[in-house]
Structures are given as structure tokens and as C-alpha cells.
Amino acid sequence: MYRQRLTLPALTLTALTLLPLAVACGNEKGGGTGSSSVGADTEPSVTGVHWTVDSVTVNGTTHPAPDGAHVEIAKDGRATGNYGCNSFHSTATFKGDRITLSRTLSTEMACEKRPMEFEASLARALAAGPLTAEAGQGKLTLTTTEGDRVHLTEKKDAPLYGTKWTVNSLVGGDVAQSLPAAADGKAWLTFTKKSGDKEAGDKKGANKKGADKETGTVSGSLGCNRVSAKATVRGSHITLGAPRTTRQMCSGSLMTAEKSLLKLFDSTVSYRIDHRAITLTSENGEGIGAMADR
């Protein structure tokens, strides 16, 4: 559950929500509200980018960020992310190259084997006042008036083709549930494009209407049995052919998960990629969520 905090004590974690800010410096580009850029010369955009938090430098000492710490910056100024344990979202206002946070919301979990001290250090750095932003060549630095810095790197979305997508959830409408424990890490899919076809247009599944179709295959594991089928990508949809599978019998929970995955085949599903996550959703709202293997 998210809770709103109006104060920022020394060790509060909600200060981390300063990270996901849309930065404006110089003239805005494009027509979107809040779309902004940084730098007088190259003006690289910081919106619509998945920024991985690399480290925070406080009082001259650099602390590496935990895996999973990232920032998503929307063009309208809304931002979401995760700083290694807790999730967050916030709103920002801008003046020149300075950033001011408002309406901060965050989760309040304590994670085992996660550097909670890092979150506290990052919170103190980002709550110190307006931040100066510098961006360029896939890097973003947010600097406090005291000289402490947050270092971030742009990360591209995983490609649809050639990625091993490990299934981690079953989706039904607005509800997602984890795979049975027995199937954890055992179900995966990889899409392969037919040689000579053009690359899929937009990895987020937002190809231009009328885009040429791309034929290929999908193969992988259903958790118990291997599977393969034809896969034709057009726009934001993938038409999966009739599945060809092995005939091994496994435990009840594995077979239950497998039946759910098989429902996606011999039909057309919509797909969307968000950084290293993909969702495949059928017309009735059922589908899967999966993560790209590193």
C-alpha cells in the first residue's frame, strides 16, 4: 500500500521519489505536455527512458546501487520506479535545470539482503533541495547544492526477438498471480524472426497501423513440455500458430500452469514490452507476464 508522507526526516525512504523526475532545461521539444530535455547543445531527452540507478555519491564517497534500482520518467511529469527494494512514484516541477519534488508516494517494505543503508543515503542526497540535472550520451546526473550526486544510465528495452522470456505470472483481467512454485523459472519463450524479415517496429507493441507483418517462430518450455509454433507479428499483436509439444507427464501444478500457457496458442495476442518485462494478452483478457533473462 502506498502512503503519502509530508515530512522528510534524515532516513526517510520516500525522499527517493525525487529520482523519477522529468527534467526541463532550455526549450521543450515535441508536442507532449511536460516533454523536456537537458543540455544547451545536444539536449538529450530524459523522458520516456528507463534510467538505471548506478550509484550515489555523498560527501565524496560513492555507494553502488542495488540491482533493480531504476527510474521511469513520463512526458507528463509523472514518474515511477524502484530503488532496489521499495517502489515509488511522484510529481515534479521545474525551473531552469532545477527539479523540485511534490506529492511523494512510496511503499514501506524492509527487504532482506538488500542494502537499506543505500536507500537512506540516496534519500538524504535527493531531499537536500533542488537538483541540477546533466544528461548526455546515455547518462544522467542529479546534483544537490552541496555537491552530492546521483548517477543514472539509460537502459534500452529488451528486444522481442532473440530474448529468452521467462514466464513469472499468469494474468486474468486486472489480476496477476505468480506461477505455482513447481513451475518457477521453468516456463519460457523465445521468438525468432524469419531470415530476411524487417525488425519489429516499436518494441512496446505500438507499431504503426498497417505495418508489414513479420513471420517467424516461437519456442520454449511450458514448464513441463517443450513447445514450438509459428509466430507472426503485426503491429502490437502476435498470431501464434497451433502448438507442437512433447508429451511428458509432470506433477499436477506443472500441468495446470502448462494448460494456462497453451491457451495463448492458435490465437492472436497483444504484446507490450516495458524495459525487461513483456505481457502477452489474449482477447478475453487472459495472458502471461515474463521477464527477459539477463
Short mmCIF file of C-alpha atoms in Angstrom, two decimals:
data_model
loop_
_atom_site.label_atom_id
_atom_site.label_comp_id
_atom_site.label_asym_id
_atom_site.label_seq_id
_atom_site.Cartn_x
_atom_site.Cartn_y
_atom_site.Cartn_z
CA MET A 1 0.00 0.00 0.00
CA TYR A 2 1.23 3.46 -0.83
CA ARG A 3 1.26 6.14 1.85
CA GLN A 4 1.84 9.83 1.40
CA ARG A 5 4.41 11.49 3.62
CA LEU A 6 4.64 15.24 4.13
CA THR A 7 7.92 15.32 6.04
CA LEU A 8 11.35 14.10 5.08
CA PRO A 9 13.35 13.04 8.14
CA ALA A 10 17.01 12.11 7.73
CA LEU A 11 16.44 8.43 6.97
CA THR A 12 13.06 8.53 5.23
CA LEU A 13 12.91 6.39 2.11
CA THR A 14 10.20 8.41 0.42
CA ALA A 15 12.80 11.02 -0.49
CA LEU A 16 13.93 8.56 -3.10
CA THR A 17 10.93 9.51 -5.17
CA LEU A 18 12.94 12.55 -6.18
CA LEU A 19 14.65 10.27 -8.66
CA PRO A 20 11.84 9.88 -11.22
CA LEU A 21 11.67 13.44 -12.37
CA ALA A 22 11.06 14.90 -15.81
CA VAL A 23 13.84 17.45 -16.29
CA ALA A 24 13.48 20.63 -18.30
CA CYS A 25 16.37 22.79 -19.38
CA GLY A 26 16.15 25.10 -22.37
CA ASN A 27 13.37 24.79 -24.92
CA GLU A 28 10.89 21.92 -24.82
CA LYS A 29 10.76 19.60 -27.78
CA GLY A 30 7.86 17.75 -29.35
CA GLY A 31 4.22 18.45 -28.65
CA GLY A 32 3.69 16.41 -25.48
CA THR A 33 2.93 18.18 -22.21
CA GLY A 34 5.92 18.06 -19.92
CA SER A 35 8.22 16.63 -22.58
CA SER A 36 11.64 18.05 -21.79
CA SER A 37 15.35 17.81 -22.36
CA VAL A 38 18.65 18.77 -20.78
CA GLY A 39 21.75 20.48 -22.12
CA ALA A 40 22.26 23.59 -24.19
CA ASP A 41 23.89 21.77 -27.10
CA THR A 42 22.78 18.16 -27.57
CA GLU A 43 19.59 18.41 -25.48
CA PRO A 44 19.21 14.64 -24.88
CA SER A 45 15.73 13.71 -23.70
CA VAL A 46 15.30 12.24 -20.23
CA THR A 47 11.61 11.41 -20.62
CA GLY A 48 10.39 8.11 -21.97
CA VAL A 49 13.63 6.47 -20.82
CA HIS A 50 14.33 3.64 -18.38
CA TRP A 51 17.09 5.03 -16.16
CA THR A 52 19.04 2.53 -14.06
CA VAL A 53 20.46 4.00 -10.85
CA ASP A 54 24.19 3.24 -10.83
CA SER A 55 25.29 4.88 -7.60
CA VAL A 56 25.01 7.82 -5.23
CA THR A 57 27.97 9.94 -4.13
CA VAL A 58 27.62 11.51 -0.67
CA ASN A 59 30.38 13.57 1.00
CA GLY A 60 32.84 12.33 -1.61
CA THR A 61 32.06 8.62 -1.09
CA THR A 62 30.34 6.67 -3.86
CA HIS A 63 27.86 3.93 -2.91
CA PRO A 64 26.80 1.40 -5.60
CA ALA A 65 23.07 0.92 -6.15
CA PRO A 66 21.35 -2.45 -5.65
CA ASP A 67 20.10 -4.42 -8.65
CA GLY A 68 16.70 -3.29 -9.84
CA ALA A 69 17.03 0.36 -8.83
CA HIS A 70 15.59 2.35 -11.70
CA VAL A 71 13.56 5.39 -12.75
CA GLU A 72 10.81 5.73 -15.38
CA ILE A 73 10.18 9.32 -16.43
CA ALA A 74 6.91 10.09 -18.25
CA LYS A 75 6.49 13.03 -20.61
CA ASP A 76 3.64 14.45 -18.50
CA GLY A 77 5.86 14.70 -15.39
CA ARG A 78 4.61 11.55 -13.69
CA ALA A 79 7.32 9.13 -12.68
CA THR A 80 7.59 5.61 -11.28
CA GLY A 81 10.42 3.31 -10.36
CA ASN A 82 12.12 1.09 -7.84
CA TYR A 83 15.21 1.74 -5.77
CA GLY A 84 16.16 -1.87 -5.15
CA CYS A 85 13.53 -2.71 -2.55
CA ASN A 86 10.66 -0.24 -2.45
CA SER A 87 8.62 1.12 -5.34
CA PHE A 88 7.81 4.80 -5.72
CA HIS A 89 6.07 7.43 -7.79
CA SER A 90 5.97 11.23 -7.65
CA THR A 91 5.35 14.51 -9.45
CA ALA A 92 7.94 17.18 -10.22
CA THR A 93 8.02 20.86 -11.09
CA PHE A 94 10.89 22.53 -12.90
CA LYS A 95 12.72 25.83 -13.00
CA GLY A 96 15.55 26.01 -15.49
CA ASP A 97 17.73 22.99 -14.84
CA ARG A 98 16.45 22.58 -11.26
CA ILE A 99 13.95 19.99 -10.05
CA THR A 100 11.51 20.21 -7.12
CA LEU A 101 9.53 17.22 -5.84
CA SER A 102 5.86 17.23 -4.80
CA ARG A 103 3.20 14.64 -3.85
CA THR A 104 5.66 11.90 -2.99
CA LEU A 105 4.34 8.35 -2.55
CA SER A 106 6.28 5.19 -1.79
CA THR A 107 6.00 1.71 -0.35
CA GLU A 108 7.41 0.95 3.10
CA MET A 109 8.97 -2.51 2.90
CA ALA A 110 12.11 -3.74 4.60
CA CYS A 111 13.80 -6.21 2.27
CA GLU A 112 16.18 -8.93 3.40
CA LYS A 113 19.60 -9.00 1.76
CA ARG A 114 19.02 -5.53 0.31
CA PRO A 115 21.20 -2.51 1.16
CA MET A 116 18.67 -0.41 3.02
CA GLU A 117 21.52 1.89 4.04
CA PHE A 118 21.89 2.81 0.38
CA GLU A 119 18.27 3.88 0.22
CA ALA A 120 18.75 6.11 3.26
CA SER A 121 21.89 7.70 1.76
CA LEU A 122 20.12 8.29 -1.52
CA ALA A 123 17.15 9.80 0.31
CA ARG A 124 19.34 12.30 2.14
CA ALA A 125 21.08 13.32 -1.08
CA LEU A 126 17.84 13.85 -3.00
CA ALA A 127 15.99 15.59 -0.17
CA ALA A 128 18.74 18.21 0.20
CA GLY A 129 16.98 20.68 -2.08
CA PRO A 130 16.56 21.42 -5.82
CA LEU A 131 18.67 19.15 -8.00
CA THR A 132 20.69 20.22 -11.02
CA ALA A 133 20.40 17.79 -13.95
CA GLU A 134 23.07 16.99 -16.53
CA ALA A 135 22.42 14.44 -19.29
CA GLY A 136 24.31 13.19 -22.30
CA GLN A 137 25.49 10.02 -24.07
CA GLY A 138 23.06 7.82 -22.17
CA LYS A 139 24.00 9.18 -18.74
CA LEU A 140 22.09 11.36 -16.27
CA THR A 141 23.50 13.03 -13.15
CA LEU A 142 21.38 14.75 -10.50
CA THR A 143 23.44 17.04 -8.23
CA THR A 144 22.46 18.68 -4.92
CA THR A 145 23.52 22.18 -3.91
CA GLU A 146 26.04 20.54 -1.54
CA GLY A 147 27.67 18.60 -4.39
CA ASP A 148 26.23 15.14 -3.69
CA ARG A 149 25.33 13.29 -6.88
CA VAL A 150 23.01 10.55 -8.16
CA HIS A 151 24.34 8.71 -11.24
CA LEU A 152 21.99 7.02 -13.72
CA THR A 153 22.37 5.19 -17.04
CA GLU A 154 19.86 4.76 -19.84
CA LYS A 155 18.83 1.14 -20.44
CA LYS A 156 17.15 0.09 -23.68
CA ASP A 157 14.11 -2.18 -23.80
CA ALA A 158 14.87 -5.85 -24.33
CA PRO A 159 14.18 -6.86 -27.97
CA LEU A 160 11.22 -9.11 -28.74
CA TYR A 161 13.35 -11.37 -30.91
CA GLY A 162 16.19 -13.47 -29.53
CA THR A 163 15.35 -12.81 -25.88
CA LYS A 164 14.62 -15.67 -23.50
CA TRP A 165 11.40 -14.55 -21.79
CA THR A 166 10.96 -16.42 -18.51
CA VAL A 167 7.29 -16.57 -17.51
CA ASN A 168 6.68 -15.32 -13.97
CA SER A 169 2.94 -14.65 -13.81
CA LEU A 170 -0.47 -15.60 -15.16
CA VAL A 171 -2.78 -12.69 -15.98
CA GLY A 172 -6.57 -12.68 -15.83
CA GLY A 173 -8.15 -9.28 -16.44
CA ASP A 174 -6.61 -6.85 -13.96
CA VAL A 175 -5.31 -9.62 -11.71
CA ALA A 176 -1.87 -11.25 -11.98
CA GLN A 177 -0.80 -14.26 -9.97
CA SER A 178 2.54 -15.99 -9.68
CA LEU A 179 3.18 -19.34 -11.29
CA PRO A 180 3.00 -22.38 -9.00
CA ALA A 181 6.26 -22.86 -7.10
CA ALA A 182 6.99 -26.05 -9.04
CA ALA A 183 6.92 -24.08 -12.32
CA ASP A 184 9.03 -21.16 -11.12
CA GLY A 185 11.77 -20.47 -13.68
CA LYS A 186 10.84 -23.46 -15.84
CA ALA A 187 8.47 -21.84 -18.35
CA TRP A 188 9.98 -19.61 -21.03
CA LEU A 189 9.56 -18.47 -24.63
CA THR A 190 11.91 -17.18 -27.32
CA PHE A 191 10.74 -15.52 -30.54
CA THR A 192 12.81 -15.93 -33.70
CA LYS A 193 12.28 -13.85 -36.81
CA LYS A 194 12.36 -15.45 -40.24
CA SER A 195 15.57 -14.58 -42.05
CA GLY A 196 15.08 -11.58 -44.32
CA ASP A 197 12.13 -10.03 -42.46
CA LYS A 198 12.37 -6.49 -41.17
CA GLU A 199 12.78 -5.85 -37.44
CA ALA A 200 9.61 -5.26 -35.44
CA GLY A 201 8.82 -1.55 -35.35
CA ASP A 202 8.18 -0.46 -31.77
CA LYS A 203 9.30 -2.82 -29.02
CA LYS A 204 6.49 -1.58 -26.79
CA GLY A 205 3.97 -3.11 -29.16
CA ALA A 206 2.93 0.22 -30.65
CA ASN A 207 3.90 -0.33 -34.28
CA LYS A 208 2.32 1.94 -36.86
CA LYS A 209 -1.05 0.79 -38.09
CA GLY A 210 -0.68 -1.20 -41.27
CA ALA A 211 2.94 -2.17 -40.58
CA ASP A 212 4.15 -5.15 -42.59
CA LYS A 213 3.84 -8.46 -40.83
CA GLU A 214 6.95 -10.33 -39.69
CA THR A 215 6.89 -14.08 -39.79
CA GLY A 216 8.88 -16.31 -37.53
CA THR A 217 8.59 -18.88 -34.78
CA VAL A 218 8.27 -19.13 -31.03
CA SER A 219 9.79 -21.96 -29.00
CA GLY A 220 10.45 -22.74 -25.38
CA SER A 221 9.09 -24.61 -22.40
CA LEU A 222 5.62 -24.71 -20.86
CA GLY A 223 7.10 -25.69 -17.52
CA CYS A 224 6.92 -29.39 -18.25
CA ASN A 225 6.88 -29.93 -22.01
CA ARG A 226 8.75 -28.19 -24.79
CA VAL A 227 6.69 -26.17 -27.28
CA SER A 228 7.13 -24.56 -30.70
CA ALA A 229 4.79 -22.78 -33.12
CA LYS A 230 4.66 -20.24 -35.92
CA ALA A 231 4.58 -16.62 -34.77
CA THR A 232 3.53 -13.71 -36.98
CA VAL A 233 4.00 -10.18 -35.62
CA ARG A 234 1.93 -7.30 -36.94
CA GLY A 235 1.67 -4.02 -35.10
CA SER A 236 1.03 -4.67 -31.43
CA HIS A 237 -0.20 -8.23 -31.99
CA ILE A 238 1.32 -11.68 -32.43
CA THR A 239 -0.55 -14.51 -34.11
CA LEU A 240 0.60 -17.78 -32.55
CA GLY A 241 0.07 -20.94 -34.56
CA ALA A 242 -1.02 -24.36 -33.36
CA PRO A 243 1.47 -25.58 -30.74
CA ARG A 244 3.73 -28.58 -31.26
CA THR A 245 4.67 -30.09 -27.90
CA THR A 246 6.37 -33.05 -26.33
CA ARG A 247 4.16 -35.48 -24.39
CA GLN A 248 5.79 -35.74 -20.98
CA MET A 249 3.61 -36.03 -17.85
CA CYS A 250 4.58 -33.92 -14.84
CA SER A 251 3.20 -33.00 -11.43
CA GLY A 252 -0.31 -31.59 -11.14
CA SER A 253 0.78 -27.97 -10.52
CA LEU A 254 3.11 -28.03 -13.53
CA MET A 255 0.39 -29.38 -15.78
CA THR A 256 -2.07 -26.75 -14.52
CA ALA A 257 0.35 -23.94 -15.41
CA GLU A 258 1.03 -25.59 -18.75
CA LYS A 259 -2.66 -25.64 -19.65
CA SER A 260 -2.87 -21.91 -18.96
CA LEU A 261 0.09 -21.20 -21.26
CA LEU A 262 -1.31 -23.38 -24.03
CA LYS A 263 -4.44 -21.19 -24.19
CA LEU A 264 -2.34 -18.47 -25.84
CA PHE A 265 -1.55 -20.62 -28.86
CA ASP A 266 -3.63 -20.99 -32.02
CA SER A 267 -4.84 -17.41 -31.49
CA THR A 268 -3.80 -13.76 -31.71
CA VAL A 269 -2.49 -12.00 -28.62
CA SER A 270 -1.45 -8.41 -27.96
CA TYR A 271 2.02 -7.78 -26.61
CA ARG A 272 3.80 -4.97 -24.80
CA ILE A 273 7.43 -4.67 -23.71
CA ASP A 274 8.35 -2.42 -20.81
CA HIS A 275 12.13 -2.45 -20.38
CA ARG A 276 12.81 -6.11 -19.48
CA ALA A 277 9.19 -7.19 -18.96
CA ILE A 278 6.70 -8.43 -21.55
CA THR A 279 3.00 -9.16 -21.35
CA LEU A 280 1.07 -11.34 -23.81
CA THR A 281 -2.70 -10.89 -23.54
CA SER A 282 -5.49 -12.70 -25.38
CA GLU A 283 -8.77 -11.08 -26.43
CA ASN A 284 -10.52 -12.37 -23.30
CA GLY A 285 -8.00 -10.64 -21.05
CA GLU A 286 -6.07 -13.75 -20.06
CA GLY A 287 -2.35 -13.94 -20.61
CA ILE A 288 1.11 -14.11 -19.13
CA GLY A 289 3.85 -11.85 -17.82
CA ALA A 290 7.51 -12.67 -18.37
CA MET A 291 10.96 -11.20 -17.73
CA ALA A 292 13.98 -11.10 -20.01
CA ASP A 293 16.88 -13.24 -18.82
CA ARG A 294 19.99 -11.21 -18.12
#
